[in-house]
Amino acid sequence: METLFFSLVAAIAIISSILVITNKNPINSALSLIMTFFCLATLYVMLEAHFMAAIQIIVYAGAIMVLIVFVIMLLNLKSESGGRTNHALFLGVMTGVLLLIQTWYLLWRSSLTGTKGVVDSALIAKVGHTELIGKSLYTEFLLPFEITSVLLLVAIIGAVILSKKKL
Amino acid sequence: MEILGLPLIYYGAMILKVLVAFVFVLLTVAYATYAERKIIGHMQVRIGPNRTGPIGLLQPIADGLKLFFKEEIIPAEASKFAFVLAPLVALITAFISFAVIPFGDTIEVMGYKVPLQIAAYADQTGTVFDLNIGVLYILAMASLGVYGIVLAGWSSNSKYSLLGGLRASAQMISYELAAGLAIVCVFMVSQSLSLQAIVADQAGLFGWYIFRNPFLFVAGILFFICSLAEINRTPFDLPEAETELVSGFCTEYSSMKYAMFFMAEYANMVTVCAVTTTLFLGGWHGPLPSVLNFIAKVYVLMFICIWIRATYPRYRYDQLMKLGWKVFLPLTLFLIMGNAFWITLFQK
């Protein structure tokens, strides 16, 4: 049952992510991307990572994609007409093949040991996923977490300065 | 016959619970339209609808039937897929938040516990489990709701719709932020994201989060106002400002699709009132039997929504943005700080 559901969600995710790049209409591409994010959130739920799933939808589907759709609407982008240029197609295929080789090489070289981490579904049910993430963010990964927040602050200030020439 | 150690009758009770709750919300949505017209009518010294049925009570049904039999028109230049999708998205995201709202105390059916919350269950030992990120789920669904309006605005291929859609998305993003930050104040006190836990923590009149401390009081009011802005109700109904934009994003819609937007609007109102009740006004706690408490609180909040609509004029667009970003956002940040200080100083 679970495997069946997983295959269904995974299939939708793959189909919609292919639709993102094949659609000629920018809004339909954006919609497909939202669908992909939604499927990813479903997969997170299946991994009992409820907090991640909610954040995935709030941040990606609810905030970033709304901005993208907003920009597409504001610029009133029409469907792209002309055919694809050859060098773009070539570069895309090259990158794809390279990534595939890289993934395959890594999978082939490293052996899957099958060791499991400390976090399993029993622990998640007992402590709660949000609590687990919060705890590890503020103890084990405190420095990277704080650095990320400083980075975001810098980005915010940068955006303000770029958009407001006269301060 | 048993599934997962629980008898079939238990699953029957769960399904019945979902059906009853859903039908009740649908009826509330239908009669919210009637209540709004009637109440605003009396506030403006008119009578309101009074022709269909006794004192106009059949009006929502008549309206629904009328819209159902209207001709369906899809503009020739519209992008059809998005045009059909938009009202569905609006309606589903409006209703789906209700799945996590606890509308009553846990009841016992044939010795088994049935929590009165759609997305919740109790195991054999009687421990109630619900979605442990309930509040985030509501925020997520609210943030998806914007797509219904944006898509409607874009796909209609008309100036008015597009402007309405743009306004709606800008407005919803702005106020979502302040509403989310106001909820953070609740998390700080409840220390849980599960709505069952949040309601359980608010037993007794002075246990209601809105009466816990002055910061939470302001946060509660702020959350309600921001929610009004998020669901485009007066005084924040700029996306469908009829004096400037005909009727905004739903200008090109007709028949059942228009009815779906209309239902989504009122379903959003019910949901927002239910969420406010759950987060700030003690959920189903109170003097009456639990479900009745919840319904009474939601109806009082809905009356306030209607009252606001009858009282206030619409904001201007720049005022709306200024209010969201320059007043509400700093205020909520201040409330979070103040709340933190209050908790560490007085509630240790």
mmCIF file of N, CA, C and O in Angstrom, chain B residues 114-169:
data_model
loop_
_atom_site.group_PDB
_atom_site.id
_atom_site.type_symbol
_atom_site.label_atom_id
_atom_site.label_comp_id
_atom_site.label_asym_id
_atom_site.label_seq_id
_atom_site.Cartn_x
_atom_site.Cartn_y
_atom_site.Cartn_z
ATOM 1 N N VAL B 114 -13.423 9.020 20.490
ATOM 2 C CA VAL B 114 -13.438 9.662 19.175
ATOM 3 C C VAL B 114 -13.153 11.145 19.387
ATOM 4 O O VAL B 114 -13.982 11.864 19.922
ATOM 5 N N PRO B 115 -11.954 11.622 18.983
ATOM 6 C CA PRO B 115 -11.675 13.051 19.126
ATOM 7 C C PRO B 115 -12.472 13.852 18.099
ATOM 8 O O PRO B 115 -12.566 13.448 16.942
ATOM 9 N N LEU B 116 -13.082 14.943 18.532
ATOM 10 C CA LEU B 116 -13.883 15.745 17.599
ATOM 11 C C LEU B 116 -12.974 16.700 16.834
ATOM 12 O O LEU B 116 -12.940 17.899 17.065
ATOM 13 N N GLN B 117 -12.222 16.114 15.932
ATOM 14 C CA GLN B 117 -11.321 16.852 15.058
ATOM 15 C C GLN B 117 -11.148 15.937 13.872
ATOM 16 O O GLN B 117 -10.970 14.730 14.056
ATOM 17 N N ILE B 118 -11.238 16.468 12.658
ATOM 18 C CA ILE B 118 -11.303 15.560 11.518
ATOM 19 C C ILE B 118 -10.011 14.758 11.367
ATOM 20 O O ILE B 118 -10.047 13.539 11.271
ATOM 21 N N ALA B 119 -8.849 15.448 11.398
ATOM 22 C CA ALA B 119 -7.593 14.727 11.214
ATOM 23 C C ALA B 119 -7.026 14.303 12.564
ATOM 24 O O ALA B 119 -5.972 14.763 12.970
ATOM 25 N N ALA B 120 -7.742 13.451 13.295
ATOM 26 C CA ALA B 120 -7.234 12.973 14.581
ATOM 27 C C ALA B 120 -7.850 11.622 14.864
ATOM 28 O O ALA B 120 -8.935 11.312 14.394
ATOM 29 N N TYR B 121 -7.146 10.813 15.631
ATOM 30 C CA TYR B 121 -7.693 9.514 15.997
ATOM 31 C C TYR B 121 -7.165 9.147 17.371
ATOM 32 O O TYR B 121 -6.229 9.757 17.885
ATOM 33 N N ALA B 122 -7.800 8.158 17.988
ATOM 34 C CA ALA B 122 -7.322 7.650 19.266
ATOM 35 C C ALA B 122 -7.006 6.175 19.092
ATOM 36 O O ALA B 122 -7.711 5.464 18.385
ATOM 37 N N ASP B 123 -5.908 5.705 19.702
ATOM 38 C CA ASP B 123 -5.593 4.288 19.576
ATOM 39 C C ASP B 123 -6.321 3.487 20.661
ATOM 40 O O ASP B 123 -7.165 4.018 21.381
ATOM 41 N N GLN B 124 -5.998 2.201 20.769
ATOM 42 C CA GLN B 124 -6.736 1.330 21.696
ATOM 43 C C GLN B 124 -6.675 1.821 23.129
ATOM 44 O O GLN B 124 -7.617 1.666 23.895
ATOM 45 N N THR B 125 -5.530 2.424 23.508
ATOM 46 C CA THR B 125 -5.397 2.866 24.895
ATOM 47 C C THR B 125 -6.137 4.177 25.154
ATOM 48 O O THR B 125 -6.229 4.622 26.285
ATOM 49 N N GLY B 126 -6.649 4.797 24.108
ATOM 50 C CA GLY B 126 -7.400 6.029 24.298
ATOM 51 C C GLY B 126 -6.556 7.284 24.210
ATOM 52 O O GLY B 126 -7.027 8.380 24.476
ATOM 53 N N THR B 127 -5.267 7.160 23.799
ATOM 54 C CA THR B 127 -4.446 8.349 23.619
ATOM 55 C C THR B 127 -4.830 9.001 22.289
ATOM 56 O O THR B 127 -4.928 8.319 21.276
ATOM 57 N N VAL B 128 -5.055 10.311 22.333
ATOM 58 C CA VAL B 128 -5.476 11.002 21.120
ATOM 59 C C VAL B 128 -4.253 11.489 20.358
ATOM 60 O O VAL B 128 -3.347 12.090 20.926
ATOM 61 N N PHE B 129 -4.213 11.160 19.063
ATOM 62 C CA PHE B 129 -3.150 11.667 18.209
ATOM 63 C C PHE B 129 -3.761 12.634 17.212
ATOM 64 O O PHE B 129 -4.798 12.360 16.632
ATOM 65 N N ASP B 130 -3.126 13.770 17.014
ATOM 66 C CA ASP B 130 -3.535 14.629 15.907
ATOM 67 C C ASP B 130 -2.288 15.076 15.179
ATOM 68 O O ASP B 130 -1.174 14.724 15.565
ATOM 69 N N LEU B 131 -2.480 15.801 14.102
ATOM 70 C CA LEU B 131 -1.354 16.280 13.318
ATOM 71 C C LEU B 131 -0.502 17.155 14.234
ATOM 72 O O LEU B 131 -0.975 18.172 14.731
ATOM 73 N N ASN B 132 0.774 16.772 14.446
ATOM 74 C CA ASN B 132 1.537 17.530 15.441
ATOM 75 C C ASN B 132 2.103 18.833 14.896
ATOM 76 O O ASN B 132 2.863 19.519 15.566
ATOM 77 N N ILE B 133 1.717 19.191 13.678
ATOM 78 C CA ILE B 133 2.121 20.502 13.161
ATOM 79 C C ILE B 133 0.880 21.251 12.683
ATOM 80 O O ILE B 133 0.917 21.977 11.699
ATOM 81 N N GLY B 134 -0.250 21.033 13.400
ATOM 82 C CA GLY B 134 -1.537 21.572 12.962
ATOM 83 C C GLY B 134 -1.508 23.027 12.531
ATOM 84 O O GLY B 134 -2.064 23.386 11.488
ATOM 85 N N VAL B 135 -0.827 23.872 13.315
ATOM 86 C CA VAL B 135 -0.834 25.304 13.012
ATOM 87 C C VAL B 135 -0.104 25.586 11.708
ATOM 88 O O VAL B 135 -0.556 26.391 10.886
ATOM 89 N N LEU B 136 1.021 24.869 11.515
ATOM 90 C CA LEU B 136 1.780 25.066 10.279
ATOM 91 C C LEU B 136 0.955 24.627 9.077
ATOM 92 O O LEU B 136 1.020 25.235 8.007
ATOM 93 N N TYR B 137 0.166 23.568 9.277
ATOM 94 C CA TYR B 137 -0.707 23.087 8.206
ATOM 95 C C TYR B 137 -1.689 24.183 7.791
ATOM 96 O O TYR B 137 -1.884 24.443 6.599
ATOM 97 N N ILE B 138 -2.265 24.847 8.795
ATOM 98 C CA ILE B 138 -3.211 25.923 8.481
ATOM 99 C C ILE B 138 -2.507 27.043 7.712
ATOM 100 O O ILE B 138 -3.014 27.542 6.707
ATOM 101 N N LEU B 139 -1.296 27.406 8.176
ATOM 102 C CA LEU B 139 -0.537 28.457 7.486
ATOM 103 C C LEU B 139 -0.226 28.040 6.053
ATOM 104 O O LEU B 139 -0.321 28.855 5.123
ATOM 105 N N ALA B 140 0.137 26.754 5.881
ATOM 106 C CA ALA B 140 0.486 26.272 4.540
ATOM 107 C C ALA B 140 -0.722 26.363 3.614
ATOM 108 O O ALA B 140 -0.616 26.839 2.482
ATOM 109 N N MET B 141 -1.874 25.921 4.113
ATOM 110 C CA MET B 141 -3.066 25.940 3.266
ATOM 111 C C MET B 141 -3.489 27.376 2.960
ATOM 112 O O MET B 141 -3.925 27.691 1.854
ATOM 113 N N ALA B 142 -3.323 28.261 3.951
ATOM 114 C CA ALA B 142 -3.664 29.664 3.711
ATOM 115 C C ALA B 142 -2.745 30.245 2.643
ATOM 116 O O ALA B 142 -3.182 31.034 1.801
ATOM 117 N N SER B 143 -1.477 29.820 2.652
ATOM 118 C CA SER B 143 -0.562 30.386 1.663
ATOM 119 C C SER B 143 -0.829 29.808 0.278
ATOM 120 O O SER B 143 -0.493 30.426 -0.723
ATOM 121 N N LEU B 144 -1.440 28.614 0.221
ATOM 122 C CA LEU B 144 -1.791 28.072 -1.098
ATOM 123 C C LEU B 144 -3.041 28.753 -1.653
ATOM 124 O O LEU B 144 -3.243 28.798 -2.857
ATOM 125 N N GLY B 145 -3.881 29.269 -0.742
ATOM 126 C CA GLY B 145 -5.133 29.879 -1.165
ATOM 127 C C GLY B 145 -4.947 31.008 -2.151
ATOM 128 O O GLY B 145 -5.804 31.254 -3.002
ATOM 129 N N VAL B 146 -3.788 31.672 -2.083
ATOM 130 C CA VAL B 146 -3.542 32.806 -2.959
ATOM 131 C C VAL B 146 -3.538 32.385 -4.435
ATOM 132 O O VAL B 146 -3.916 33.157 -5.310
ATOM 133 N N TYR B 147 -3.163 31.112 -4.713
ATOM 134 C CA TYR B 147 -3.098 30.671 -6.103
ATOM 135 C C TYR B 147 -4.455 30.722 -6.792
ATOM 136 O O TYR B 147 -4.525 31.034 -7.975
ATOM 137 N N GLY B 148 -5.509 30.373 -6.041
ATOM 138 C CA GLY B 148 -6.832 30.413 -6.648
ATOM 139 C C GLY B 148 -7.101 31.775 -7.248
ATOM 140 O O GLY B 148 -7.501 31.906 -8.408
ATOM 141 N N ILE B 149 -6.813 32.821 -6.462
ATOM 142 C CA ILE B 149 -7.106 34.179 -6.896
ATOM 143 C C ILE B 149 -6.136 34.632 -7.987
ATOM 144 O O ILE B 149 -6.533 35.205 -9.003
ATOM 145 N N VAL B 150 -4.848 34.330 -7.791
ATOM 146 C CA VAL B 150 -3.847 34.760 -8.765
ATOM 147 C C VAL B 150 -4.116 34.128 -10.130
ATOM 148 O O VAL B 150 -4.099 34.798 -11.159
ATOM 149 N N LEU B 151 -4.402 32.806 -10.107
ATOM 150 C CA LEU B 151 -4.659 32.117 -11.373
ATOM 151 C C LEU B 151 -5.910 32.658 -12.038
ATOM 152 O O LEU B 151 -5.940 32.856 -13.255
ATOM 153 N N ALA B 152 -6.948 32.907 -11.231
ATOM 154 C CA ALA B 152 -8.181 33.453 -11.793
ATOM 155 C C ALA B 152 -7.885 34.780 -12.467
ATOM 156 O O ALA B 152 -8.332 35.042 -13.587
ATOM 157 N N GLY B 153 -7.096 35.609 -11.789
ATOM 158 C CA GLY B 153 -6.783 36.926 -12.329
ATOM 159 C C GLY B 153 -5.989 36.834 -13.609
ATOM 160 O O GLY B 153 -6.257 37.539 -14.582
ATOM 161 N N TRP B 154 -5.034 35.929 -13.639
ATOM 162 C CA TRP B 154 -4.168 35.855 -14.809
ATOM 163 C C TRP B 154 -4.867 35.187 -15.987
ATOM 164 O O TRP B 154 -4.791 35.648 -17.122
ATOM 165 N N SER B 155 -5.583 34.068 -15.705
ATOM 166 C CA SER B 155 -6.096 33.263 -16.805
ATOM 167 C C SER B 155 -7.284 33.914 -17.507
ATOM 168 O O SER B 155 -7.569 33.590 -18.649
ATOM 169 N N SER B 156 -7.983 34.843 -16.835
ATOM 170 C CA SER B 156 -9.151 35.454 -17.472
ATOM 171 C C SER B 156 -8.756 36.324 -18.653
ATOM 172 O O SER B 156 -9.581 36.608 -19.513
ATOM 173 N N ASN B 157 -7.492 36.759 -18.684
ATOM 174 C CA ASN B 157 -7.011 37.606 -19.760
ATOM 175 C C ASN B 157 -7.819 38.899 -19.865
ATOM 176 O O ASN B 157 -8.256 39.288 -20.942
ATOM 177 N N SER B 158 -8.074 39.523 -18.722
ATOM 178 C CA SER B 158 -8.765 40.806 -18.746
ATOM 179 C C SER B 158 -8.049 41.744 -17.771
ATOM 180 O O SER B 158 -7.449 41.289 -16.801
ATOM 181 N N LYS B 159 -8.072 43.021 -18.082
ATOM 182 C CA LYS B 159 -7.335 43.995 -17.268
ATOM 183 C C LYS B 159 -7.772 43.953 -15.818
ATOM 184 O O LYS B 159 -6.978 43.891 -14.906
ATOM 185 N N TYR B 160 -9.079 43.983 -15.624
ATOM 186 C CA TYR B 160 -9.609 44.072 -14.264
ATOM 187 C C TYR B 160 -9.222 42.847 -13.452
ATOM 188 O O TYR B 160 -8.805 42.953 -12.309
ATOM 189 N N SER B 161 -9.353 41.677 -14.088
ATOM 190 C CA SER B 161 -9.006 40.446 -13.383
ATOM 191 C C SER B 161 -7.535 40.443 -13.018
ATOM 192 O O SER B 161 -7.163 40.100 -11.892
ATOM 193 N N LEU B 162 -6.683 40.842 -13.974
ATOM 194 C CA LEU B 162 -5.246 40.816 -13.730
ATOM 195 C C LEU B 162 -4.893 41.740 -12.574
ATOM 196 O O LEU B 162 -4.152 41.372 -11.659
ATOM 197 N N LEU B 163 -5.457 42.965 -12.589
ATOM 198 C CA LEU B 163 -5.164 43.896 -11.502
ATOM 199 C C LEU B 163 -5.652 43.347 -10.173
ATOM 200 O O LEU B 163 -4.957 43.442 -9.166
ATOM 201 N N GLY B 164 -6.830 42.745 -10.201
ATOM 202 C CA GLY B 164 -7.360 42.147 -8.971
ATOM 203 C C GLY B 164 -6.447 41.044 -8.465
ATOM 204 O O GLY B 164 -6.136 40.983 -7.280
ATOM 205 N N GLY B 165 -5.976 40.186 -9.386
ATOM 206 C CA GLY B 165 -5.091 39.098 -8.999
ATOM 207 C C GLY B 165 -3.784 39.609 -8.430
ATOM 208 O O GLY B 165 -3.301 39.115 -7.405
ATOM 209 N N LEU B 166 -3.207 40.639 -9.079
ATOM 210 C CA LEU B 166 -1.941 41.204 -8.600
ATOM 211 C C LEU B 166 -2.113 41.787 -7.210
ATOM 212 O O LEU B 166 -1.312 41.550 -6.312
ATOM 213 N N ARG B 167 -3.180 42.556 -7.051
ATOM 214 C CA ARG B 167 -3.436 43.144 -5.741
ATOM 215 C C ARG B 167 -3.564 42.068 -4.686
ATOM 216 O O ARG B 167 -2.978 42.156 -3.609
ATOM 217 N N ALA B 168 -4.337 41.015 -5.028
ATOM 218 C CA ALA B 168 -4.585 39.957 -4.047
ATOM 219 C C ALA B 168 -3.287 39.309 -3.633
ATOM 220 O O ALA B 168 -3.042 39.119 -2.436
ATOM 221 N N SER B 169 -2.405 38.991 -4.620
ATOM 222 C CA SER B 169 -1.198 38.269 -4.231
ATOM 223 C C SER B 169 -0.308 39.153 -3.376
ATOM 224 O O SER B 169 0.213 38.701 -2.352
#
